[in-house]
mmCIF file of C-alpha atoms and ligand atoms in Angstrom:
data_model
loop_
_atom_site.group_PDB
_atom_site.id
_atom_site.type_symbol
_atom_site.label_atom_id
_atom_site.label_comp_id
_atom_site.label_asym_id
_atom_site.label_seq_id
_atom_site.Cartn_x
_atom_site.Cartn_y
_atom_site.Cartn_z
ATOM 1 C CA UNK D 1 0.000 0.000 0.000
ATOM 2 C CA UNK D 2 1.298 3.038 -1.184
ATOM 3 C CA UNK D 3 1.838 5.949 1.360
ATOM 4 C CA UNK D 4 0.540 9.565 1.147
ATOM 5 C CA UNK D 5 3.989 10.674 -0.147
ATOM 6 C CA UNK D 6 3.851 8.355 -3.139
ATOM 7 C CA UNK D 7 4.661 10.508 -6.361
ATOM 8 C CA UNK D 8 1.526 10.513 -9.014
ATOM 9 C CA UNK D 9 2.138 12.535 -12.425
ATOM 10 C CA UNK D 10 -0.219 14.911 -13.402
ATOM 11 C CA UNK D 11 -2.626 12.961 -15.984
ATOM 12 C CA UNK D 12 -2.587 16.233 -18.328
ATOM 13 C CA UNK D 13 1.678 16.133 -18.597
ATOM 14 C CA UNK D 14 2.655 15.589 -22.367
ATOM 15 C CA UNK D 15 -0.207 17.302 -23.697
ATOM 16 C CA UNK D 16 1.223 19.767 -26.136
ATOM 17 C CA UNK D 17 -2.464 20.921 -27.926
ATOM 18 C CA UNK D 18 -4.740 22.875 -25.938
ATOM 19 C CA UNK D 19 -7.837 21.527 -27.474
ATOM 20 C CA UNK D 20 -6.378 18.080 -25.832
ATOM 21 C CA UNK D 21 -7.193 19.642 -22.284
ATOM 22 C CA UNK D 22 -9.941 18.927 -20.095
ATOM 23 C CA UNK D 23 -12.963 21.420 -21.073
ATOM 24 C CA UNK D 24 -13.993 24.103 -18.712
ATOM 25 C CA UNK D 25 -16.387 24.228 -16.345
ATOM 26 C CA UNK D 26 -18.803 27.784 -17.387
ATOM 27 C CA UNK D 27 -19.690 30.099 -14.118
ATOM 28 C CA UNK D 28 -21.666 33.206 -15.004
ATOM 29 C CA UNK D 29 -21.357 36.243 -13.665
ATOM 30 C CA UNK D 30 -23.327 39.365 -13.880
ATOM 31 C CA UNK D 31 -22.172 43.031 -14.022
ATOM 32 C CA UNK D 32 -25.587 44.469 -15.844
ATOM 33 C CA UNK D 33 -27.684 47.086 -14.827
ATOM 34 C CA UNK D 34 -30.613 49.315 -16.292
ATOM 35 C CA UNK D 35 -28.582 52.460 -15.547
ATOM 36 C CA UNK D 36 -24.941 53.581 -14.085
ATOM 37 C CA UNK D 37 -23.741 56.788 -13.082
ATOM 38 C CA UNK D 38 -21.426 58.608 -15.964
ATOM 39 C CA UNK D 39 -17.677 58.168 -14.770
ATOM 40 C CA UNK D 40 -17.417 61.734 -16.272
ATOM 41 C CA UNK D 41 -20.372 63.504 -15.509
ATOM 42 C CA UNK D 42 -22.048 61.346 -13.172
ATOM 43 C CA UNK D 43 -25.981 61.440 -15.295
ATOM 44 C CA UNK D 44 -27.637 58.653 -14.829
ATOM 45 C CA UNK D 45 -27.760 57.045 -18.048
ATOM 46 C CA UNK D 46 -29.437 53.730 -19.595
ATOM 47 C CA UNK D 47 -28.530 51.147 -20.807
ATOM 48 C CA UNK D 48 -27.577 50.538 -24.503
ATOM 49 C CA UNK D 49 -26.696 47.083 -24.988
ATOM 50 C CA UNK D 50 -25.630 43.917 -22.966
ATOM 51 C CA UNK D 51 -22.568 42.225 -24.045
ATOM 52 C CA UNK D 52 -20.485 39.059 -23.343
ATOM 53 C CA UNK D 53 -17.100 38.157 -21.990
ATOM 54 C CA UNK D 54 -15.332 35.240 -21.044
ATOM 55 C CA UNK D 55 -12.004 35.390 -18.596
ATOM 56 C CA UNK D 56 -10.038 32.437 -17.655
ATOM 57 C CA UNK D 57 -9.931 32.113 -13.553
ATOM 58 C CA UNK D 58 -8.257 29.478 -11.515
ATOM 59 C CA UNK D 59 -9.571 26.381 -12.588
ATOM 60 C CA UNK D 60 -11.408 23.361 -9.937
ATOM 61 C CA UNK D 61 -8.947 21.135 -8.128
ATOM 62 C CA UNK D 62 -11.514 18.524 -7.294
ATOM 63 C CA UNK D 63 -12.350 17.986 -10.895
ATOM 64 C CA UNK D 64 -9.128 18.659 -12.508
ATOM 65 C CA UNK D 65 -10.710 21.340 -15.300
ATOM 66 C CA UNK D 66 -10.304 25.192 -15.903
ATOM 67 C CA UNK D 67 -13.317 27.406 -14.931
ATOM 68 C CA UNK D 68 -14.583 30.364 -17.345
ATOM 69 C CA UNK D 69 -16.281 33.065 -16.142
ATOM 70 C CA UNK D 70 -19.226 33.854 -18.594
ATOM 71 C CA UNK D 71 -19.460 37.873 -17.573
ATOM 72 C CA UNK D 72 -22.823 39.525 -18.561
ATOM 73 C CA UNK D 73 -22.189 43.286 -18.761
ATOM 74 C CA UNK D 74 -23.885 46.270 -20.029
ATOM 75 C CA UNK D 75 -23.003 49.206 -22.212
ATOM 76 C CA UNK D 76 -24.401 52.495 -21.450
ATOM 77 C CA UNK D 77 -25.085 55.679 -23.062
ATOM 78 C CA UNK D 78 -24.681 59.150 -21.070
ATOM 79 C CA UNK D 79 -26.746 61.597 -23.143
ATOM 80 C CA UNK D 80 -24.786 64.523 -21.550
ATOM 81 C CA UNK D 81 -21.633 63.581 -22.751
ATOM 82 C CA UNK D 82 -22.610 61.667 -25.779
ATOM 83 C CA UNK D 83 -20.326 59.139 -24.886
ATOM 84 C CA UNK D 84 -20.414 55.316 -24.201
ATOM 85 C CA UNK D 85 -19.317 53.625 -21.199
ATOM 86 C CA UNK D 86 -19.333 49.708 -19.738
ATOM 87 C CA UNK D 87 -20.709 48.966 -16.319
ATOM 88 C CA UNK D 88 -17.622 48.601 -14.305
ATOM 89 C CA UNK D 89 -16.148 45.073 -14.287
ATOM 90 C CA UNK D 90 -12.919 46.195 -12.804
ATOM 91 C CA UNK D 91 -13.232 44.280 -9.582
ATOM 92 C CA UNK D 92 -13.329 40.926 -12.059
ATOM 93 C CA UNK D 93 -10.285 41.573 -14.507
ATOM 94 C CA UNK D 94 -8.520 44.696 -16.318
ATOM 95 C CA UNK D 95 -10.414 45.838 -19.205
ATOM 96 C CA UNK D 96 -9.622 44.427 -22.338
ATOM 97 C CA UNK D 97 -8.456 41.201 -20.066
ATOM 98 C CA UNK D 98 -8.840 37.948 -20.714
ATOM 99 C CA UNK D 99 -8.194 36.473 -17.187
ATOM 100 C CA UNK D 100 -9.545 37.452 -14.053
ATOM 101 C CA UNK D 101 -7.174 39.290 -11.641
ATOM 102 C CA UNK D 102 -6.719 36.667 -9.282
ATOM 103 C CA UNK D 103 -5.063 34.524 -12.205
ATOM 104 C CA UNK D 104 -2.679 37.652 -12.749
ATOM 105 C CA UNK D 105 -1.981 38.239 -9.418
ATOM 106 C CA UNK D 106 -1.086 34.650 -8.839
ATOM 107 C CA UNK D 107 1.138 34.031 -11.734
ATOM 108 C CA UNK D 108 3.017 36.805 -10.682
ATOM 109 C CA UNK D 109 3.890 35.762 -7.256
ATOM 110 C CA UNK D 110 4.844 32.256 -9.351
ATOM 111 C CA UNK D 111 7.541 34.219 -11.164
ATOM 112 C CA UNK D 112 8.213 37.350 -8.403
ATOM 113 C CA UNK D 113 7.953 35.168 -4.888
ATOM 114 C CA UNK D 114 9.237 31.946 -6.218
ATOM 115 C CA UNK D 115 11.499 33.052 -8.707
ATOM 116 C CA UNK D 116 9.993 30.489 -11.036
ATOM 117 C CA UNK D 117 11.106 31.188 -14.855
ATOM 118 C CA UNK D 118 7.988 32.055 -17.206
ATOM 119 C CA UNK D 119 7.833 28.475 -18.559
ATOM 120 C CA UNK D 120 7.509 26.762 -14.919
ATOM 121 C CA UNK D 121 5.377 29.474 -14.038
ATOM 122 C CA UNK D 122 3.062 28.210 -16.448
ATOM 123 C CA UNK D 123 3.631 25.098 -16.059
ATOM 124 C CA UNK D 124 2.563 25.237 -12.421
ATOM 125 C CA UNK D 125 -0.489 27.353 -12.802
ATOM 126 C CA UNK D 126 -1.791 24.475 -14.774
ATOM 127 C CA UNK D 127 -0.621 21.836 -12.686
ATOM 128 C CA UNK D 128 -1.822 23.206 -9.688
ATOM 129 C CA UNK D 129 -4.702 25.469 -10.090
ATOM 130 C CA UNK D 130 -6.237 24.246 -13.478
ATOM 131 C CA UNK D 131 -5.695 27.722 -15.907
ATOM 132 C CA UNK D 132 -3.505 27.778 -19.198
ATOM 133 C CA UNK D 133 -1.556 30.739 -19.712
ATOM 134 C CA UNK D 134 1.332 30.774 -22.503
ATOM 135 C CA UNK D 135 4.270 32.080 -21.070
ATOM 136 C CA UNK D 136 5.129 35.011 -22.976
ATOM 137 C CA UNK D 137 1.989 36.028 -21.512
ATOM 138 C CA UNK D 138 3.066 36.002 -18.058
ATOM 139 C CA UNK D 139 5.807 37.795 -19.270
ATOM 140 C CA UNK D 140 3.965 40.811 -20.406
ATOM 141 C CA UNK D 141 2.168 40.900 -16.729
ATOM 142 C CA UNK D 142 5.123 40.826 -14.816
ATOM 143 C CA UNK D 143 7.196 43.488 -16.935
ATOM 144 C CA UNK D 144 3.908 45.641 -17.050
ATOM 145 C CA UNK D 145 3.940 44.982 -13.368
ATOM 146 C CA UNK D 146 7.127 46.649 -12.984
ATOM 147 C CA UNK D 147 7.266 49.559 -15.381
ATOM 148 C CA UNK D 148 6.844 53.044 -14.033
ATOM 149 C CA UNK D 149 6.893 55.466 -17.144
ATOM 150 C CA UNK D 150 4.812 53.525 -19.620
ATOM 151 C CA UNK D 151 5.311 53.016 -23.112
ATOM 152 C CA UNK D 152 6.455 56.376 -23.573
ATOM 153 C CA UNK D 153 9.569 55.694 -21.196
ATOM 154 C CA UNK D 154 10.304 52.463 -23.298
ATOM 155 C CA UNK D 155 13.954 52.714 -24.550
ATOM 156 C CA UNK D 156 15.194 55.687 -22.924
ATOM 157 C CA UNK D 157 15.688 54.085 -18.890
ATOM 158 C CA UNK D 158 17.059 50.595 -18.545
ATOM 159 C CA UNK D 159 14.083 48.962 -17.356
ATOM 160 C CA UNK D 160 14.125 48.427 -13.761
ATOM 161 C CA UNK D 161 10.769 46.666 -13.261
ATOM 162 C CA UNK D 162 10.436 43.882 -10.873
ATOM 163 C CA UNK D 163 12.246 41.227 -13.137
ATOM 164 C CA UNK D 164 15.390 44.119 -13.901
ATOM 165 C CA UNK D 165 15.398 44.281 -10.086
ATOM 166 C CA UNK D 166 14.917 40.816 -8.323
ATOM 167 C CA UNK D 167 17.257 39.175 -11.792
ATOM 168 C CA UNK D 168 14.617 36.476 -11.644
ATOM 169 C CA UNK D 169 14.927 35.823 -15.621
ATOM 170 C CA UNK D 170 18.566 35.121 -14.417
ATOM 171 C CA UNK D 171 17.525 32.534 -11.921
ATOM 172 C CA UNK D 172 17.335 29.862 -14.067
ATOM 173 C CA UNK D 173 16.707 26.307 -12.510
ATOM 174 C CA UNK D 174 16.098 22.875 -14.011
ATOM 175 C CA UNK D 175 12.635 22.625 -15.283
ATOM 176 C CA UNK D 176 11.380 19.134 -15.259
ATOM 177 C CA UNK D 177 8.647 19.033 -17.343
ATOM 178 C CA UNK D 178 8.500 21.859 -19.330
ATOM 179 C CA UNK D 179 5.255 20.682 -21.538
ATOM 180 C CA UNK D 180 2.827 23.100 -22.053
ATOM 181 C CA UNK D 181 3.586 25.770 -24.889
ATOM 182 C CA UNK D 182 1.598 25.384 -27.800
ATOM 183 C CA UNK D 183 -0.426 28.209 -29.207
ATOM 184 C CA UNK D 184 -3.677 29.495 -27.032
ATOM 185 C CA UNK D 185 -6.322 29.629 -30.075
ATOM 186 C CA UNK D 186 -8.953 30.520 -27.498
HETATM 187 ZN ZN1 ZN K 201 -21.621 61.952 -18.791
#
C-alpha cells in the first residue's frame, strides 16, 4: 500500500495541444444594470446594450478542469456627454483582459515570490490550479507589473521593473517538465 507521499504525475503532462485539455467548467457572472452613473459627468444614463465576456480564472482542483467566467455586462449611453461607457467590471479583470485578476496576481507571485522562470510558471499554474496561460503572456504581466513610465519611457531608462530588479529571468533552474507551450487559439 502506497503511502501519502507516493509521487503521481499529473494525468494532463505531455499534452502539447490545448484543445487536448480537459474542457472548462462555465460560471456566469453578472455586471448588468438598467442604468450607471457617468464616470465623467455622473448622469444617470441607460442602458444601450448587454454584451459578453469570457475570462479564464483558476480552474477546480476537485475535478481537474479550468473554470470560465461567462461575464454579462452592459453598455451604457450618457446623453450629456454623448459618450459610451461599460458597467464597471474592474473588480473581475482589467479591461480588455482575458483572465480574471486573481489569475494575474497569482502568476506573478509564481515568477516574483518563487522566482519560477515564465515556462515553470506556467507550467505550475496548470498543474496546480487548473488555468492555461502561454508564457510570454506572463511575461507581459510581470514586466507591465514593474514599469513606471509607460510606453512612452520604453527605450530611454534601462528597465528596472520587478524582473530588472529581483534578476529572476537570471535565476534559471532545471525545469522538469517543461510541456505546455503550444499556441492558445482561445
Ligand atoms: Zn456623462
Amino acid at each position: 500500500m502506497p503511502g501519502p507521499g507516493e509521487y503521481l504525475p499529473d494525468p494532463t503532462e505531455g499534452i502539447t495541444r490545448v484543445e487536448d485539455l480537459p474542457a472548462p467548467k462555465l460560471r456566469k457572472r453578472s455586471r448588468n444594470f438598467r442604468r450607471r452613473p457617468c464616470p465623467r459627468c455622473g448622469h444617470s444614463a441607460y442602458r444601450d446594450r448587454v454584451f459578453q465576456r469570457t475570462l479564464h480564472d483558476l480552474g477546480d482542483l476537485a475535478s481537474g478542469r479550468p473554470c470560465d467566467l461567462r461575464l454579462t455586462c452592459s453598455q451604457h449611453f450618457c446623453s450629456r456627454c454623448r459618450r459610451y461607457f461599460n458597467a464597471d467590471c474592474a473588480d473581475l479583470a482589467a479591461p480588455g483582459s482575458h483572465y480574471t485578476r486573481r489569475v494575474v496576481a497569482t502568476a506573478i507571485r509564481l515568477v516574483i515570490e518563487d522566482g519560477l522562470p515564465y515556462q515553470a510558471a506556467s507550467w505550475g499554474l496548470w498543474r496546480d490550479h487548473r488555468v492555461f496561460v502561454p508564457w510570454a503572456t506572463i511575461q507581459n504581466w510581470v514586466e507591465a507589473g514593474g514599469e513606471k513610465g509607460g510606453a512612452a519611457d520604453r527605450g530611454r531608462a534601462p528597465r528596472l521593473g520587478a524582473v530588472g530588479l529581483l534578476g529572476v529571468h537570471r535565476r534559471r533552474r532545471a525545469v522538469r517538465r517543461p510541456v505546455l507551450h503550444p499556441v492558445d487559439r482561445r
